[in-house]
Short mmCIF file of C-alpha atoms and ligand atoms in Angstrom, two decimals:
data_model
loop_
_atom_site.label_atom_id
_atom_site.label_comp_id
_atom_site.label_asym_id
_atom_site.label_seq_id
_atom_site.Cartn_x
_atom_site.Cartn_y
_atom_site.Cartn_z
CA MET A 1168 38.00 42.57 58.65
CA ALA A 1169 38.04 40.66 61.93
CA SER A 1170 41.12 41.09 64.06
CA PRO A 1171 43.36 37.99 64.19
CA ASP A 1172 42.73 35.50 66.99
CA PRO A 1173 45.51 36.10 69.53
CA GLY A 1174 45.51 32.41 70.48
CA ARG A 1175 46.41 31.40 66.96
CA ILE A 1176 50.06 30.96 66.10
CA ASP A 1177 51.28 32.17 62.74
CA PRO A 1178 53.32 29.16 61.58
CA ALA A 1179 55.28 30.93 58.82
CA PRO A 1180 57.95 32.75 60.92
CA LEU A 1181 58.48 29.63 63.03
CA ALA A 1182 58.96 27.48 59.94
CA GLU A 1183 61.41 30.06 58.59
CA ARG A 1184 63.46 30.06 61.79
CA LEU A 1185 63.54 26.26 61.84
CA ARG A 1186 64.80 26.24 58.26
CA GLY A 1187 67.50 28.74 59.23
CA ILE A 1188 68.69 26.64 62.17
CA ARG A 1189 68.76 23.47 60.10
CA ALA A 1190 70.84 25.27 57.43
CA ARG A 1191 73.31 26.49 60.08
CA ILE A 1192 73.66 22.97 61.52
CA GLU A 1193 74.34 21.68 58.02
CA ALA A 1194 76.93 24.36 57.32
CA ALA A 1195 78.73 23.72 60.64
CA ALA A 1196 78.77 19.99 59.90
CA ARG A 1197 80.19 20.46 56.40
CA ARG A 1198 82.90 22.82 57.73
CA THR A 1199 84.23 19.96 59.83
CA GLY A 1200 83.66 17.23 57.27
CA ARG A 1201 80.71 15.70 59.08
CA ASP A 1202 77.51 14.24 57.70
CA PRO A 1203 74.71 16.60 58.77
CA THR A 1204 72.12 13.82 58.64
CA GLY A 1205 73.76 12.37 61.77
CA ILE A 1206 72.72 15.40 63.82
CA THR A 1207 69.36 15.62 65.58
CA LEU A 1208 67.81 18.99 66.32
CA VAL A 1209 65.81 18.94 69.55
CA ALA A 1210 63.45 21.91 69.75
CA VAL A 1211 63.37 22.98 73.39
CA SER A 1212 59.71 23.80 74.02
CA LYS A 1213 59.71 24.60 77.76
CA THR A 1214 57.20 27.37 78.62
CA ARG A 1215 55.78 27.17 75.03
CA GLU A 1216 52.10 26.63 74.25
CA ALA A 1217 50.87 23.45 72.62
CA GLY A 1218 49.90 25.55 69.59
CA GLU A 1219 53.51 26.61 69.04
CA ILE A 1220 54.62 22.99 69.19
CA ARG A 1221 51.93 22.08 66.64
CA ALA A 1222 53.25 24.77 64.34
CA ALA A 1223 56.78 23.38 64.67
CA VAL A 1224 55.51 19.84 63.94
CA ALA A 1225 53.73 21.20 60.86
CA ALA A 1226 57.13 22.62 59.79
CA GLY A 1227 58.67 19.13 59.96
CA GLN A 1228 60.09 19.21 63.50
CA ARG A 1229 59.91 15.89 65.29
CA ASP A 1230 62.07 16.01 68.46
CA PHE A 1231 61.09 18.23 71.39
CA GLY A 1232 62.80 18.79 74.71
CA GLU A 1233 61.33 19.75 78.07
CA ASN A 1234 62.92 20.49 81.46
CA TYR A 1235 60.13 19.70 83.89
CA ALA A 1236 58.46 16.31 84.26
CA GLN A 1237 54.99 17.75 84.91
CA GLU A 1238 55.16 20.15 81.97
CA LEU A 1239 56.34 17.39 79.65
CA ALA A 1240 53.60 15.02 80.80
CA ALA A 1241 50.91 17.69 80.34
CA LYS A 1242 52.07 18.58 76.85
CA ARG A 1243 52.40 14.95 75.84
CA GLU A 1244 48.77 14.51 76.77
CA ALA A 1245 47.63 17.69 75.02
CA LEU A 1246 49.47 16.65 71.85
CA ALA A 1247 48.75 12.92 72.02
CA ASP A 1248 47.16 13.09 68.55
CA LEU A 1249 50.61 13.92 67.07
CA ALA A 1250 52.11 10.45 67.17
CA ARG A 1251 55.32 11.46 65.41
CA ILE A 1252 56.57 13.67 68.27
CA ARG A 1253 59.55 12.32 70.18
CA TRP A 1254 59.87 13.77 73.69
CA HIS A 1255 63.26 14.30 75.29
CA MET A 1256 63.59 15.02 78.98
CA ILE A 1257 66.50 17.44 79.29
CA GLY A 1258 66.02 18.70 82.85
CA HIS A 1259 67.01 17.09 86.13
CA LEU A 1260 64.61 14.25 86.96
CA GLN A 1261 63.72 13.52 90.55
CA ARG A 1262 63.28 9.84 91.17
CA ASN A 1263 59.71 10.26 92.44
CA LYS A 1264 58.76 11.89 89.09
CA ALA A 1265 59.89 8.96 86.95
CA LYS A 1266 56.33 7.69 86.82
CA LEU A 1267 55.21 10.88 85.02
CA LEU A 1268 57.51 10.15 82.09
CA VAL A 1269 57.92 6.41 81.96
CA PRO A 1270 56.77 4.83 79.81
CA GLY A 1271 56.20 7.22 76.91
CA ILE A 1272 59.18 9.49 76.39
CA HIS A 1273 61.74 8.88 73.66
CA MET A 1274 64.89 9.77 75.59
CA LEU A 1275 65.98 10.84 79.04
CA GLN A 1276 69.14 12.93 78.64
CA THR A 1277 69.91 13.56 82.31
CA ILE A 1278 70.91 10.38 84.10
CA ASP A 1279 73.28 11.47 86.86
CA SER A 1280 73.08 8.96 89.70
CA PRO A 1281 72.95 5.18 90.27
CA ARG A 1282 69.79 5.67 92.34
CA LEU A 1283 68.02 7.21 89.34
CA VAL A 1284 69.12 4.23 87.20
CA GLU A 1285 67.64 1.92 89.81
CA ALA A 1286 64.33 3.83 90.08
CA LEU A 1287 63.94 3.95 86.29
CA GLY A 1288 64.77 0.28 85.95
CA ARG A 1289 62.02 -0.62 88.43
CA ARG A 1290 59.46 1.61 86.80
CA LEU A 1291 60.28 0.34 83.29
CA ALA A 1292 60.17 -3.27 84.46
CA GLU A 1293 56.61 -2.78 85.74
CA HIS A 1294 55.59 -1.71 82.24
CA ASP A 1295 57.89 -4.09 80.40
CA ALA A 1296 59.20 -1.02 78.57
CA SER A 1297 62.62 0.29 77.67
CA LEU A 1298 64.14 3.76 77.42
CA ASP A 1299 67.06 5.43 75.63
CA VAL A 1300 69.20 7.46 78.05
CA LEU A 1301 72.20 9.77 78.11
CA ILE A 1302 74.45 10.42 81.07
CA GLN A 1303 74.60 14.12 82.00
CA VAL A 1304 78.21 15.00 82.81
CA ASP A 1305 79.45 18.03 84.75
CA VAL A 1306 82.66 18.05 82.74
CA ALA A 1307 84.30 20.97 84.52
CA GLY A 1308 83.16 20.02 88.03
CA GLU A 1309 81.55 23.40 88.42
CA GLU A 1310 78.40 25.47 88.85
CA GLN A 1311 75.88 22.72 87.99
CA LYS A 1312 73.43 21.38 90.53
CA SER A 1313 73.14 18.20 88.51
CA GLY A 1314 75.31 16.10 86.31
CA ALA A 1315 77.77 13.33 87.24
CA ALA A 1316 81.43 14.14 87.80
CA PRO A 1317 83.62 12.61 85.06
CA GLU A 1318 85.09 10.10 87.50
CA GLU A 1319 81.57 8.88 88.37
CA VAL A 1320 80.68 8.18 84.74
CA PRO A 1321 82.27 4.70 84.34
CA ALA A 1322 80.15 3.32 87.20
CA LEU A 1323 77.02 4.86 85.65
CA VAL A 1324 77.88 3.35 82.26
CA ALA A 1325 78.16 -0.06 83.92
CA ALA A 1326 74.91 0.38 85.88
CA ILE A 1327 72.95 1.38 82.77
CA ARG A 1328 74.37 -1.44 80.69
CA ALA A 1329 73.43 -3.87 83.45
CA CYS A 1330 69.79 -2.72 83.37
CA PRO A 1331 67.79 -4.67 80.79
CA HIS A 1332 65.28 -1.82 80.38
CA LEU A 1333 67.74 1.03 79.74
CA ARG A 1334 69.71 1.59 76.57
CA LEU A 1335 72.80 3.75 76.95
CA ARG A 1336 72.97 6.11 73.96
CA GLY A 1337 75.70 8.52 74.99
CA LEU A 1338 76.57 11.63 77.00
CA MET A 1339 75.13 15.10 77.52
CA VAL A 1340 76.52 18.36 78.91
CA ILE A 1341 74.95 21.66 79.93
CA PRO A 1342 77.59 24.39 80.10
CA PRO A 1343 76.70 27.47 82.19
CA PHE A 1344 73.81 29.26 80.46
CA THR A 1345 75.84 32.46 80.39
CA ALA A 1346 78.81 30.85 78.61
CA GLY A 1347 79.23 31.97 74.99
CA PRO A 1348 80.33 29.73 72.12
CA GLU A 1349 84.07 29.94 72.66
CA GLU A 1350 83.70 29.59 76.41
CA SER A 1351 81.57 26.48 75.86
CA ARG A 1352 83.90 24.91 73.31
CA PRO A 1353 86.33 23.39 75.88
CA ARG A 1354 83.37 21.73 77.68
CA PHE A 1355 82.06 20.29 74.43
CA ARG A 1356 85.54 19.00 73.57
CA ALA A 1357 85.91 17.55 77.07
CA LEU A 1358 82.66 15.62 76.64
CA ARG A 1359 83.77 14.20 73.31
CA GLU A 1360 87.14 13.25 74.78
CA LEU A 1361 85.45 11.56 77.74
CA ALA A 1362 83.29 9.52 75.35
CA GLU A 1363 86.43 8.46 73.46
CA LYS A 1364 88.24 7.52 76.67
CA LEU A 1365 85.28 5.41 77.82
CA ARG A 1366 85.39 3.48 74.54
CA LEU A 1367 81.62 3.67 74.23
CA GLY A 1368 80.22 1.14 71.84
CA GLU A 1369 78.45 1.64 68.53
CA GLY A 1370 75.02 3.06 69.39
CA GLU A 1371 76.34 4.58 72.63
CA ARG A 1372 78.11 7.58 71.11
CA GLU A 1373 75.50 10.32 70.97
CA LEU A 1374 76.79 13.67 72.27
CA SER A 1375 74.03 16.10 73.31
CA MET A 1376 75.56 19.55 73.54
CA GLY A 1377 74.89 23.05 72.26
CA MET A 1378 72.00 25.50 72.68
CA SER A 1379 70.77 28.59 70.79
CA ASP A 1380 74.02 30.56 71.12
CA THR A 1381 76.39 27.61 70.95
CA PHE A 1382 75.02 24.88 68.67
CA GLU A 1383 77.35 25.59 65.75
CA VAL A 1384 80.47 25.30 67.93
CA ALA A 1385 78.95 22.17 69.46
CA VAL A 1386 78.51 20.63 65.98
CA GLU A 1387 82.11 21.55 65.17
CA GLU A 1388 83.15 19.68 68.32
CA GLY A 1389 81.15 16.57 67.47
CA ALA A 1390 77.59 17.10 68.77
CA THR A 1391 75.08 14.57 67.42
CA ILE A 1392 72.17 16.19 69.28
CA VAL A 1393 71.70 19.95 69.71
CA ARG A 1394 69.02 21.44 71.99
CA VAL A 1395 67.71 24.75 70.68
CA GLY A 1396 64.90 26.79 72.27
CA THR A 1397 65.08 30.57 71.96
CA ALA A 1398 66.45 30.60 68.41
CA ILE A 1399 63.36 28.65 67.26
CA PHE A 1400 60.55 29.94 69.45
CA GLY A 1401 61.83 33.39 70.50
CA GLU A 1402 62.64 34.70 73.98
CA ARG A 1403 60.96 32.92 76.89
CA GLY A 1404 58.69 34.82 79.26
CA ARG A 1405 60.07 32.99 82.27
C1 LIG B 2698 66.52 25.70 78.04
C2 LIG B 2698 67.51 24.67 77.65
C3 LIG B 2698 68.05 24.63 76.35
C4 LIG B 2698 67.71 25.62 75.27
O1 LIG B 2698 68.23 26.86 75.58
P1 LIG B 2698 68.11 28.08 74.52
O2 LIG B 2698 69.19 29.01 74.95
O3 LIG B 2698 66.75 28.62 74.65
O4 LIG B 2698 68.35 27.49 73.18
C5 LIG B 2698 68.93 23.59 76.06
N1 LIG B 2698 69.28 22.67 76.96
C6 LIG B 2698 68.81 22.71 78.23
C7 LIG B 2698 69.23 21.66 79.18
C8 LIG B 2698 67.91 23.71 78.62
O5 LIG B 2698 67.45 23.73 79.86
#
């Protein structure tokens, strides 16, 4: 018998892991009396091959997240035949890279400065396109290189609402990658409380929070979007 092609991805284990994650999201939602259908699972596919993403799509996954503009743009091109994929940019976006992503991505989760709002607005206007965005918040004013301080968020909300090409959808937080579930919980709660304090409108209340080790706690604290990489695709090489 011929040996298996090493470039070919066996889709069965990936589909099984995806089913497991979706079941855990559902269970966490029900524990806190939430409707699990209101929670979007974003599969974080950074460093993953196009073939692995195809396998995830075949298993019913639709939303994918990437951290680097170039990598996202390259994969979007390689997978252009899969029209149902929705790409989420979840890494810091430099203003001069906006043209790699806009138009064409589903959501930018990392707005953190008025200058980025301006650059995106210009780029989108040229293409007469619009984009869903989240504001990335550094809720604890700590270790992050990116993310707006909580006191900067009201001005960002106003700037996004004033831009006819951007649609504010909510807030996002990235706790330190080393923080476990209970260490992350206060940050998740702080993001939810900030959203409440801001009186965000209907359609502006997405909360993107929670990763492989923390998504269940994030759902308990009100996450509507969770971003899961390792628990779906396995450990990353880099
Ligand atoms: C890499 C990454 C994730 C996923 O992390 P895992 O621990 O692999 O689930 C989620 N959010 C952001 C912003 C990331 O950079």
